[in-house]
Structure formats: structure tokens, C-alpha cells
Short mmCIF file of C-alpha atoms and ligand atoms in Angstrom, two decimals:
data_model
loop_
_atom_site.label_atom_id
_atom_site.label_comp_id
_atom_site.label_asym_id
_atom_site.label_seq_id
_atom_site.Cartn_x
_atom_site.Cartn_y
_atom_site.Cartn_z
CA MET A 1285 29.59 -86.93 -57.62
CA THR A 1286 30.52 -85.44 -60.94
CA ALA A 1287 33.57 -83.19 -60.66
CA PRO A 1288 33.07 -79.57 -61.76
CA PHE A 1289 34.01 -78.90 -65.36
CA THR A 1290 37.41 -77.28 -65.51
CA THR A 1291 36.72 -75.19 -68.56
CA ARG A 1292 34.74 -72.02 -69.20
CA LEU A 1293 31.64 -74.22 -69.26
CA GLN A 1294 31.59 -74.40 -65.45
CA SER A 1295 31.64 -70.63 -65.05
CA GLU A 1296 28.79 -70.41 -67.55
CA LEU A 1297 26.80 -72.96 -65.57
CA ASP A 1298 27.53 -71.13 -62.30
CA GLU A 1299 26.51 -67.80 -63.84
CA PHE A 1300 23.27 -69.31 -65.15
CA LYS A 1301 22.43 -70.62 -61.69
CA ARG A 1302 23.29 -67.30 -60.04
CA ALA A 1303 21.02 -65.42 -62.43
CA GLY A 1304 18.14 -67.59 -61.19
CA VAL A 1305 16.47 -67.57 -64.59
CA TYR A 1306 15.74 -71.24 -64.85
CA LYS A 1307 12.15 -72.31 -64.52
CA ARG A 1308 10.98 -74.53 -61.72
CA LEU A 1309 9.60 -77.79 -63.07
CA ASN A 1310 6.26 -78.98 -61.81
CA TYR A 1311 6.09 -82.72 -61.29
CA LEU A 1312 2.73 -84.33 -62.02
CA ASP A 1313 1.76 -87.51 -60.27
CA ALA A 1314 -1.35 -88.39 -62.29
CA PRO A 1315 -2.29 -88.32 -65.98
CA GLN A 1316 -3.07 -85.19 -67.94
CA GLY A 1317 -6.80 -84.59 -67.78
CA ALA A 1318 -9.03 -81.66 -66.93
CA ARG A 1319 -7.42 -82.02 -63.52
CA THR A 1320 -4.21 -83.64 -62.40
CA VAL A 1321 -2.22 -84.13 -59.22
CA MET A 1322 0.81 -81.88 -58.90
CA GLU A 1323 3.48 -82.99 -56.47
CA GLY A 1324 3.33 -80.80 -53.37
CA ARG A 1325 0.12 -79.11 -54.55
CA GLY A 1326 -2.45 -81.86 -54.84
CA ASP A 1327 -5.40 -81.65 -57.16
CA VAL A 1328 -5.26 -78.82 -59.72
CA VAL A 1329 -7.23 -77.84 -62.83
CA ILE A 1330 -4.87 -77.81 -65.82
CA LEU A 1331 -5.20 -74.83 -68.13
CA SER A 1332 -1.76 -75.28 -69.61
CA SER A 1333 -1.89 -78.51 -71.51
CA ASN A 1334 -1.99 -79.28 -75.22
CA ASN A 1335 -4.35 -82.13 -74.34
CA TYR A 1336 -6.98 -80.41 -76.49
CA LEU A 1337 -9.29 -83.37 -76.98
CA GLY A 1338 -8.84 -84.94 -73.55
CA LEU A 1339 -7.25 -88.02 -75.12
CA CYS A 1340 -4.08 -88.24 -72.98
CA ASN A 1341 -5.87 -90.38 -70.42
CA ASP A 1342 -8.70 -91.66 -72.57
CA PRO A 1343 -9.28 -95.36 -71.73
CA VAL A 1344 -9.38 -96.40 -75.41
CA VAL A 1345 -6.12 -94.60 -76.19
CA VAL A 1346 -4.38 -95.99 -73.10
CA ALA A 1347 -5.62 -99.54 -73.79
CA ALA A 1348 -4.38 -99.32 -77.38
CA GLY A 1349 -0.92 -98.38 -76.11
CA LYS A 1350 -0.91 -101.37 -73.76
CA ALA A 1351 -2.04 -103.69 -76.54
CA GLY A 1352 0.69 -102.23 -78.77
CA LEU A 1353 3.24 -102.93 -76.08
CA ASP A 1354 2.09 -106.55 -75.76
CA ARG A 1355 2.00 -107.10 -79.50
CA PHE A 1356 5.13 -105.27 -80.68
CA GLY A 1357 7.31 -104.91 -77.57
CA ALA A 1358 8.88 -101.80 -76.14
CA GLY A 1359 10.65 -100.38 -79.15
CA THR A 1360 11.70 -100.66 -82.74
CA GLY A 1361 15.32 -101.54 -81.94
CA SER A 1362 16.29 -99.98 -85.24
CA VAL A 1363 15.80 -97.20 -87.68
CA ARG A 1364 12.93 -97.72 -90.09
CA PHE A 1365 14.79 -98.73 -93.21
CA ILE A 1366 16.75 -101.46 -91.44
CA CYS A 1367 14.10 -103.36 -89.48
CA GLY A 1368 12.25 -100.75 -87.44
CA THR A 1369 9.03 -100.43 -89.41
CA PHE A 1370 6.01 -102.16 -87.87
CA THR A 1371 2.60 -102.70 -89.37
CA VAL A 1372 1.18 -100.24 -86.84
CA HIS A 1373 3.32 -97.50 -88.42
CA ARG A 1374 1.64 -98.16 -91.78
CA GLU A 1375 -1.83 -98.18 -90.21
CA LEU A 1376 -1.15 -94.94 -88.37
CA GLU A 1377 0.27 -93.24 -91.46
CA LEU A 1378 -2.78 -94.18 -93.54
CA ALA A 1379 -5.09 -92.89 -90.80
CA LEU A 1380 -3.16 -89.61 -90.46
CA ALA A 1381 -3.18 -88.99 -94.20
CA GLU A 1382 -6.91 -89.61 -94.32
CA LEU A 1383 -7.42 -87.29 -91.35
CA VAL A 1384 -5.54 -84.31 -92.74
CA GLY A 1385 -6.60 -84.86 -96.36
CA THR A 1386 -3.38 -85.89 -98.08
CA GLU A 1387 -2.36 -88.88 -100.17
CA ALA A 1388 0.21 -90.19 -97.67
CA SER A 1389 2.04 -89.45 -94.45
CA LEU A 1390 5.28 -90.39 -92.75
CA THR A 1391 5.68 -90.50 -88.96
CA SER A 1392 8.74 -89.48 -86.96
CA VAL A 1393 9.68 -89.33 -83.29
CA SER A 1394 8.64 -85.69 -83.06
CA CYS A 1395 7.28 -82.84 -85.13
CA TRP A 1396 10.59 -81.13 -84.43
CA ASN A 1397 12.25 -83.95 -86.34
CA ALA A 1398 9.60 -83.83 -89.06
CA ASN A 1399 10.27 -80.11 -89.66
CA GLU A 1400 14.05 -80.51 -89.63
CA GLY A 1401 13.94 -83.55 -91.88
CA LEU A 1402 11.60 -81.85 -94.33
CA CYS A 1403 13.57 -78.62 -94.83
CA ALA A 1404 17.03 -80.18 -94.91
CA THR A 1405 15.87 -82.79 -97.43
CA ILE A 1406 13.91 -80.76 -99.93
CA LEU A 1407 15.81 -77.44 -99.88
CA GLY A 1408 19.11 -77.11 -101.70
CA GLU A 1409 21.41 -74.48 -103.06
CA ASN A 1410 19.03 -72.97 -105.59
CA ASP A 1411 15.97 -73.00 -103.37
CA ALA A 1412 14.40 -70.49 -100.99
CA VAL A 1413 12.28 -70.89 -97.87
CA ILE A 1414 9.98 -68.06 -96.81
CA SER A 1415 8.97 -68.30 -93.19
CA ASP A 1416 6.51 -66.42 -90.95
CA GLN A 1417 8.26 -64.30 -88.34
CA LEU A 1418 6.39 -65.99 -85.48
CA ASN A 1419 6.92 -69.58 -86.60
CA HIS A 1420 7.69 -72.19 -83.98
CA ALA A 1421 11.31 -72.74 -82.94
CA SER A 1422 11.35 -76.10 -84.71
CA ILE A 1423 10.71 -74.38 -88.05
CA ILE A 1424 13.27 -71.69 -87.31
CA ASP A 1425 15.91 -74.32 -86.54
CA ALA A 1426 14.81 -76.43 -89.51
CA VAL A 1427 15.43 -73.41 -91.73
CA ARG A 1428 18.83 -72.76 -90.10
CA ILE A 1429 19.89 -76.35 -90.76
CA ALA A 1430 18.66 -76.25 -94.35
CA ARG A 1431 20.56 -73.01 -94.85
CA GLN A 1432 23.76 -74.43 -93.44
CA ILE A 1433 23.61 -77.89 -94.97
CA GLY A 1434 21.64 -77.28 -98.14
CA LYS A 1435 22.82 -73.70 -98.68
CA CYS A 1436 19.29 -72.56 -99.49
CA ARG A 1437 18.19 -68.95 -99.11
CA SER A 1438 15.85 -68.01 -96.30
CA LEU A 1439 13.52 -65.06 -96.05
CA VAL A 1440 11.24 -64.09 -93.17
CA TYR A 1441 7.95 -62.25 -93.67
CA ARG A 1442 6.28 -60.13 -91.01
CA HIS A 1443 3.76 -62.12 -89.02
CA SER A 1444 0.73 -62.90 -91.21
CA ASP A 1445 1.53 -59.90 -93.40
CA MET A 1446 0.47 -60.97 -96.88
CA ALA A 1447 1.90 -57.89 -98.58
CA ASP A 1448 5.29 -58.71 -97.08
CA LEU A 1449 4.95 -62.38 -98.06
CA LYS A 1450 4.24 -61.27 -101.62
CA GLU A 1451 7.36 -59.08 -101.58
CA LYS A 1452 9.46 -61.98 -100.37
CA LEU A 1453 8.00 -64.24 -103.06
CA VAL A 1454 8.94 -61.65 -105.67
CA ALA A 1455 12.44 -61.39 -104.16
CA ALA A 1456 12.81 -65.18 -104.37
CA ARG A 1457 11.58 -65.37 -107.97
CA GLY A 1458 14.84 -66.82 -109.27
CA ALA A 1459 14.79 -69.77 -106.87
CA ARG A 1460 14.21 -73.29 -108.18
CA THR A 1461 11.76 -74.12 -105.39
CA ARG A 1462 10.08 -71.52 -103.16
CA LEU A 1463 8.72 -73.04 -99.94
CA ILE A 1464 6.36 -70.98 -97.80
CA PHE A 1465 6.41 -72.40 -94.28
CA THR A 1466 3.91 -71.30 -91.63
CA ASP A 1467 2.41 -72.48 -88.38
CA GLY A 1468 -1.28 -73.31 -88.84
CA VAL A 1469 -2.09 -71.98 -85.37
CA PHE A 1470 0.59 -69.83 -83.75
CA SER A 1471 1.31 -71.30 -80.37
CA MET A 1472 2.01 -68.16 -78.32
CA GLU A 1473 -0.65 -65.88 -79.85
CA GLY A 1474 -3.32 -68.46 -80.59
CA ASP A 1475 -4.06 -66.87 -83.97
CA VAL A 1476 -4.56 -68.72 -87.24
CA ALA A 1477 -2.47 -68.47 -90.42
CA LYS A 1478 -4.21 -66.76 -93.35
CA LEU A 1479 -4.13 -70.01 -95.24
CA ALA A 1480 -6.44 -69.07 -98.09
CA ASP A 1481 -4.33 -65.99 -98.89
CA ILE A 1482 -1.09 -67.94 -98.50
CA CYS A 1483 -2.29 -70.66 -100.90
CA GLU A 1484 -3.48 -68.04 -103.37
CA LEU A 1485 -0.09 -66.29 -103.31
CA ALA A 1486 1.65 -69.66 -103.62
CA ARG A 1487 -0.39 -70.43 -106.75
CA ARG A 1488 0.39 -67.04 -108.22
CA TYR A 1489 4.13 -67.25 -107.54
CA ASP A 1490 4.53 -70.98 -108.08
CA ALA A 1491 5.50 -71.76 -104.50
CA VAL A 1492 5.00 -74.84 -102.31
CA VAL A 1493 3.09 -74.41 -99.03
CA ALA A 1494 4.04 -76.23 -95.82
CA VAL A 1495 1.89 -75.81 -92.72
CA ASP A 1496 2.88 -76.95 -89.23
CA ASP A 1497 -0.48 -77.89 -87.77
CA SER A 1498 0.76 -78.99 -84.34
CA HIS A 1499 -1.77 -76.79 -82.52
CA ALA A 1500 -4.45 -77.33 -85.18
CA THR A 1501 -4.67 -81.08 -85.73
CA GLY A 1502 -7.69 -82.28 -83.77
CA VAL A 1503 -8.50 -78.65 -83.00
CA MET A 1504 -9.27 -76.59 -86.10
CA GLY A 1505 -12.12 -77.19 -88.50
CA LYS A 1506 -15.55 -78.57 -87.72
CA THR A 1507 -14.22 -82.09 -87.30
CA GLY A 1508 -10.67 -81.32 -86.17
CA ARG A 1509 -8.90 -82.02 -89.44
CA GLY A 1510 -6.80 -78.90 -89.09
CA THR A 1511 -6.36 -75.43 -90.56
CA ALA A 1512 -7.00 -76.75 -94.06
CA GLU A 1513 -10.47 -77.88 -92.97
CA SER A 1514 -11.23 -74.59 -91.22
CA ALA A 1515 -10.12 -72.65 -94.33
CA GLY A 1516 -12.13 -74.88 -96.68
CA LEU A 1517 -8.89 -76.13 -98.24
CA LEU A 1518 -8.84 -79.81 -97.31
CA GLY A 1519 -6.68 -81.66 -99.80
CA GLN A 1520 -5.21 -78.46 -101.18
CA VAL A 1521 -2.24 -77.84 -98.89
CA ASP A 1522 0.99 -79.25 -100.31
CA ILE A 1523 2.66 -80.34 -97.08
CA ILE A 1524 1.35 -80.59 -93.54
CA THR A 1525 3.57 -81.36 -90.57
CA SER A 1526 2.10 -81.97 -87.15
CA THR A 1527 2.63 -83.55 -83.76
CA LEU A 1528 1.17 -86.57 -82.01
CA GLY A 1529 2.20 -84.94 -78.73
CA LYS A 1530 -0.78 -82.65 -78.34
CA ALA A 1531 -4.40 -83.42 -79.34
CA LEU A 1532 -3.70 -86.92 -80.67
CA GLY A 1533 -3.00 -88.67 -77.37
CA GLY A 1534 -0.23 -86.36 -76.28
CA ALA A 1535 2.55 -88.95 -75.98
CA ALA A 1536 5.13 -87.89 -78.55
CA GLY A 1537 5.82 -88.17 -82.23
CA GLY A 1538 5.14 -86.21 -85.34
CA PHE A 1539 4.38 -86.65 -88.99
CA THR A 1540 4.70 -85.15 -92.45
CA ALA A 1541 1.66 -85.49 -94.68
CA SER A 1542 1.80 -84.86 -98.41
CA SER A 1543 1.92 -86.71 -101.71
CA ALA A 1544 3.06 -90.33 -101.68
CA ALA A 1545 6.05 -89.28 -103.78
CA LEU A 1546 7.23 -86.73 -101.21
CA CYS A 1547 6.70 -89.14 -98.30
CA ASP A 1548 8.66 -91.84 -100.16
CA TYR A 1549 11.43 -89.36 -100.88
CA LEU A 1550 11.63 -88.38 -97.19
CA THR A 1551 11.64 -92.05 -96.19
CA GLN A 1552 14.71 -92.57 -98.35
CA ARG A 1553 16.50 -89.27 -97.85
CA SER A 1554 15.54 -87.50 -94.61
CA ARG A 1555 18.47 -87.89 -92.22
CA PRO A 1556 16.37 -88.18 -89.01
CA GLN A 1557 14.47 -91.00 -90.78
CA LEU A 1558 17.63 -92.74 -91.91
CA PHE A 1559 19.72 -92.40 -88.77
CA SER A 1560 17.32 -92.29 -85.82
CA ASN A 1561 14.89 -94.86 -84.46
CA ALA A 1562 11.26 -94.92 -85.51
CA LEU A 1563 8.30 -93.94 -83.36
CA PRO A 1564 7.91 -96.56 -80.59
CA PRO A 1565 5.09 -98.97 -81.54
CA THR A 1566 3.23 -98.36 -78.26
CA VAL A 1567 3.07 -94.67 -79.05
CA ALA A 1568 2.03 -95.38 -82.63
CA ALA A 1569 -0.77 -97.63 -81.36
CA SER A 1570 -2.03 -94.97 -78.93
CA ALA A 1571 -1.89 -92.27 -81.61
CA LEU A 1572 -3.78 -94.50 -84.04
CA ALA A 1573 -6.52 -95.01 -81.44
CA ALA A 1574 -6.58 -91.24 -80.85
CA VAL A 1575 -7.18 -90.61 -84.56
CA GLN A 1576 -9.94 -93.22 -84.58
CA VAL A 1577 -11.61 -91.63 -81.53
CA LEU A 1578 -11.41 -88.22 -83.18
CA ARG A 1579 -12.98 -89.52 -86.40
CA ALA A 1580 -15.75 -91.31 -84.47
CA GLN A 1581 -16.46 -88.50 -82.00
CA PRO A 1582 -16.38 -85.10 -83.73
CA GLU A 1583 -18.49 -83.84 -80.84
CA ARG A 1584 -15.23 -83.58 -78.86
CA VAL A 1585 -14.14 -80.86 -81.30
CA THR A 1586 -17.50 -79.09 -81.01
CA ARG A 1587 -17.19 -79.12 -77.21
CA LEU A 1588 -13.62 -77.78 -77.44
CA HIS A 1589 -14.75 -74.90 -79.67
CA GLU A 1590 -17.72 -74.05 -77.44
CA SER A 1591 -15.66 -74.18 -74.25
CA ALA A 1592 -12.91 -72.01 -75.75
CA ARG A 1593 -15.48 -69.41 -76.83
CA TRP A 1594 -17.11 -69.44 -73.41
CA PHE A 1595 -13.82 -69.12 -71.52
CA ARG A 1596 -12.51 -66.28 -73.70
CA SER A 1597 -15.67 -64.23 -73.23
CA ALA A 1598 -15.84 -65.03 -69.49
CA LEU A 1599 -12.33 -63.60 -69.10
CA GLN A 1600 -13.35 -60.52 -71.12
CA GLU A 1601 -16.42 -60.02 -68.95
CA ALA A 1602 -14.21 -60.27 -65.88
CA GLY A 1603 -12.14 -57.35 -67.19
CA PHE A 1604 -9.18 -59.18 -68.71
CA LYS A 1605 -8.03 -58.56 -72.24
CA PRO A 1606 -7.24 -61.95 -73.71
CA LEU A 1607 -6.00 -61.86 -77.30
CA GLU A 1608 -8.87 -62.11 -79.76
CA GLY A 1609 -9.13 -65.35 -81.64
CA GLU A 1610 -11.00 -68.53 -82.43
CA THR A 1611 -8.63 -71.15 -81.02
CA PRO A 1612 -8.43 -72.75 -77.57
CA ILE A 1613 -5.13 -70.92 -76.98
CA ILE A 1614 -6.16 -67.88 -74.95
CA PRO A 1615 -3.22 -65.68 -73.92
CA VAL A 1616 -3.74 -62.97 -71.32
CA ILE A 1617 -1.02 -60.37 -71.93
CA LEU A 1618 0.41 -58.87 -68.74
CA GLY A 1619 3.57 -57.08 -69.86
CA GLU A 1620 6.44 -57.80 -67.50
CA THR A 1621 7.73 -61.31 -66.97
CA ALA A 1622 7.70 -60.92 -63.17
CA LEU A 1623 3.96 -60.17 -63.24
CA ALA A 1624 3.21 -63.18 -65.45
CA ILE A 1625 5.14 -65.44 -63.09
CA LYS A 1626 3.44 -63.90 -60.05
CA MET A 1627 0.03 -64.38 -61.62
CA SER A 1628 0.78 -67.97 -62.54
CA ASP A 1629 2.00 -68.72 -58.98
CA ALA A 1630 -1.06 -67.05 -57.44
CA LEU A 1631 -3.40 -69.01 -59.74
CA LEU A 1632 -1.69 -72.21 -58.67
CA ASP A 1633 -2.41 -71.26 -55.05
CA GLU A 1634 -6.07 -71.17 -56.14
CA GLY A 1635 -5.79 -74.63 -57.69
CA VAL A 1636 -5.39 -73.57 -61.33
CA PHE A 1637 -2.26 -74.56 -63.22
CA VAL A 1638 -1.55 -72.08 -65.99
CA THR A 1639 1.96 -71.23 -67.09
CA GLY A 1640 3.42 -67.74 -67.29
CA PHE A 1641 5.65 -67.00 -70.31
CA GLY A 1642 8.22 -64.25 -70.46
CA TYR A 1643 11.24 -63.26 -72.49
CA PRO A 1644 12.86 -64.98 -74.46
CA VAL A 1645 9.87 -67.24 -75.23
CA VAL A 1646 7.84 -64.12 -76.08
CA PRO A 1647 9.14 -60.58 -76.85
CA GLN A 1648 10.14 -58.24 -73.98
CA GLY A 1649 7.11 -56.49 -72.53
CA HIS A 1650 4.67 -59.11 -73.84
CA ALA A 1651 4.81 -61.58 -70.95
CA ARG A 1652 1.60 -63.47 -70.50
CA VAL A 1653 -0.24 -66.34 -68.95
CA ARG A 1654 -1.34 -68.63 -71.73
CA CYS A 1655 -4.57 -70.51 -71.10
CA GLN A 1656 -5.39 -73.60 -73.12
CA VAL A 1657 -8.85 -75.02 -73.00
CA SER A 1658 -9.52 -78.74 -73.46
CA ALA A 1659 -12.56 -80.75 -74.43
CA ALA A 1660 -11.96 -82.53 -71.11
CA HIS A 1661 -12.93 -79.41 -69.16
CA THR A 1662 -16.45 -79.30 -67.83
CA ALA A 1663 -18.34 -76.09 -67.12
CA GLU A 1664 -17.37 -76.48 -63.44
CA HIS A 1665 -13.64 -76.62 -64.24
CA LEU A 1666 -13.83 -73.50 -66.37
CA GLU A 1667 -16.02 -71.61 -63.88
CA LEU A 1668 -13.54 -72.44 -61.11
CA ALA A 1669 -10.73 -71.11 -63.31
CA VAL A 1670 -12.61 -67.86 -64.02
CA ARG A 1671 -13.27 -67.36 -60.29
CA ALA A 1672 -9.55 -67.86 -59.62
CA PHE A 1673 -8.60 -65.40 -62.39
CA LYS A 1674 -10.95 -62.75 -60.95
CA LYS A 1675 -9.60 -63.15 -57.43
CA VAL A 1676 -5.95 -63.11 -58.48
CA GLY A 1677 -6.44 -60.41 -61.12
CA LYS A 1678 -7.93 -58.06 -58.48
CA LYS A 1679 -5.20 -58.88 -55.96
CA LEU A 1680 -2.47 -58.09 -58.47
CA GLY A 1681 -4.21 -55.01 -59.86
CA VAL A 1682 -4.57 -56.53 -63.33
CA ILE A 1683 -8.33 -55.94 -63.43
C1 LIG B 2906 3.99 -75.37 -83.89
C2 LIG B 2906 4.79 -76.46 -83.26
N1 LIG B 2906 5.56 -77.24 -84.04
C3 LIG B 2906 6.29 -78.22 -83.52
C4 LIG B 2906 6.29 -78.50 -82.18
C5 LIG B 2906 7.14 -79.62 -81.66
O1 LIG B 2906 6.36 -80.77 -81.54
P1 LIG B 2906 7.01 -82.09 -80.98
O2 LIG B 2906 6.85 -82.06 -79.51
O3 LIG B 2906 6.26 -83.20 -81.64
O4 LIG B 2906 8.45 -82.07 -81.41
C6 LIG B 2906 5.51 -77.73 -81.32
C7 LIG B 2906 5.51 -78.00 -79.88
O5 LIG B 2906 5.37 -77.20 -79.03
C8 LIG B 2906 4.74 -76.68 -81.88
O6 LIG B 2906 3.97 -75.91 -81.11
#
């Protein structure tokens, strides 16, 4: 038994427990798919996963991971520049660059790391980063680190407000480099960055554009190549960061895609690259297979888009008011956190696993259940989910 901490830390821990604000973890006992097995609950339909293309348990992706394990062993045993770079890293990086339409890419153990490594490496004292108000926490923290270490300026523009972005660009005119950083798809709202406008403003004000496409890679665009593809801007976005932990097999890992020069620079200078182990080769092998499946089977993306459209309008017809949008992230805003949690629990009782989000993940009064549709869902899965939503929505007075 660990003895209680004797410092203020223990009273903080006790207070946290008393407040009862921590979230119960759900333990899954089967792979992510359209359905899974939740410990104590049995078989449930998942409407909460980033497994957008259904590749988490795809036989080809799983087999590639096993083959990677046999060929390369369990891990890299080192950071990349010492002896932790395997041939599978190079293959994956070439495939990712081709997928998102850049000259090169560089993988990392997470997109969180990719964002932190990017900002802290390229932003210094005379630079400025201009960030969307609703950017993911990894970008917010990346900016904080760059501000503290690199002493760069940071400015935040109102969510997707191009007039405000323009104002911030004007305010940052004196900076050596101006970096506009935005999510491609915003994870809590499910809306898409106004990439064409952002790139146009960047051209006008000589800024660099970085897009975190974690919820867009494999999802956006006709063939899943991301927000750049959906905006008709493939090959025109300066820097794309993204995750391997969602559509591309869902294991873990991230990447930065850009010019070869920038990727080389990050390889040599980014601190998470220099001082932390590389992506495990098994994960790299699975992610590579996931990219190959995506390139060979664009119909997965078509199915994802069709299913998302169907599900959003089925919820509307049932009387819910999901946020408008074109992505498979479909949030149903409920207001109070307690109601979102209640709704999520009641849906689980009906065999549908969809997470409720409240403050501080989303602003006060905007608690929601966030549905995420996958290409793995069949019509039956989605119809079952809609039936459950109707039943629970009526019971809780939401519809
Ligand atoms: C927009 C965005 N960026 C980055 C991340 C972090 O990705 P990773 O799990 O690879 O660190 C997430 C994960 O939720 C995300 O939604």
C-alpha cells in the first residue's frame, strides 16, 4: 500500500475524490468495431469512437501489425537519431506524404507530440502564432510551450471568424514568421475550418498555414485525403499534422507532413524527436497497412459520408437538433452536464455507447452527447441507435 502523501497534494486528491467529478472508465473486452463488448454491459454499438474507417480491427491492418512485430520486434529501443529508425518508418512516412499531398512527412508517437514539436521548433522570439479559439488542447499546449520556450507571440482568433483572423494577421505584421494554426475538423463541434479563406489570408499576409487534420485524415474529401482535398487545396497547405490514432488503424502515433526541408529540420531539432522513442514498428506497420487500405478502398470514405448524412437527418427527423455539418462528428447539444451524462447512461442501457461531454471539455451550458459515425456501421447499427435515441430522448423530455 502506498502511504498517503503528507503534503497539500493529498488534500487536493481527497477533495477531487469528494467532488465526484472524475469520469467512470468503461473497459472494453473486444476490439473497436461497429460493436464491441463492454465489461459488465456485454455487446454494445459504439457511437463514440474515432474508428472512422472501421480499420481498428480490420484483418489486413491487424495482420500487418503482427508481421511488423515478427520482423522488427516490440520496440525501437532508442530515439530515432541514435538507432531507432526502421525501414517501416520510411515506408510509412512516404505513404503518409503521398496521402495528404505533401513532399514529405515525419512520424511521432502521437499527434500531441507532433504539434508540440512543431511549434516549439519553428517559433522563436520574433515570430507569432495565430490560433483558432476552438483548437484542440494539443495545439493550445503546443502554443503555450512555444511561448514559454521560444518566447514567440500568440494570438487567438474567434472560432472560424475570418475578419478576426485578418485583424490578428495585421496585428502580427511585424513578426518574422506568422503561423496560422487550425484544426481541420473541430472535434467537439464537428465543423470544418474555412481552409480556402485561411489560405487566401495567409497568402495576402505572408503567413504559414498549419492544419491539424486528426479528425479529417481518412474522413474528409472524396477519397479521405483530408480537409485540403475537401477544399480543393491538395498540395497547397504548408503543414499538416495528424494522428494515426483515429481513422488510420486507431493504435497511436502522429505525423507532421510538409516540405522535405521542414521534415528534415524537425528530425534534427524537434525535442520530442530527439529525446523520446520513435513510433513502435508494429504500430507503424499497422498504420502503413491502414493507409494502403484507404488508398485501395475509397468506397469506405463514401460509405462513411453517406452514413453520417443519414444519421444526422434521422436524428433531426426524430426531433433532435444535432449541430449542422458535413462530418461524421454529430453532437447533440443538451445544455447541462448532468443531462448529457444521464442521456449517455440511458443510451448505454439501450445498448448504445455514446459519451456525454460537459464542462470543462465544452463550455458551461453546452453539454452534449457526441455521436461519431463509422464506415463500419451498417444500416442496422444506425437504425438501432436512432431507436434508442428516440426512446431515451422522450423519457428525458429532450424531444
Ligand atoms: C484535433 C486533434 N489533435 C490532436 C489530437 C491528439 O492525437 P494523439 O492521440 O495522436 O495525440 C486529437 C485527439 O483527440 C485531436 O482531436
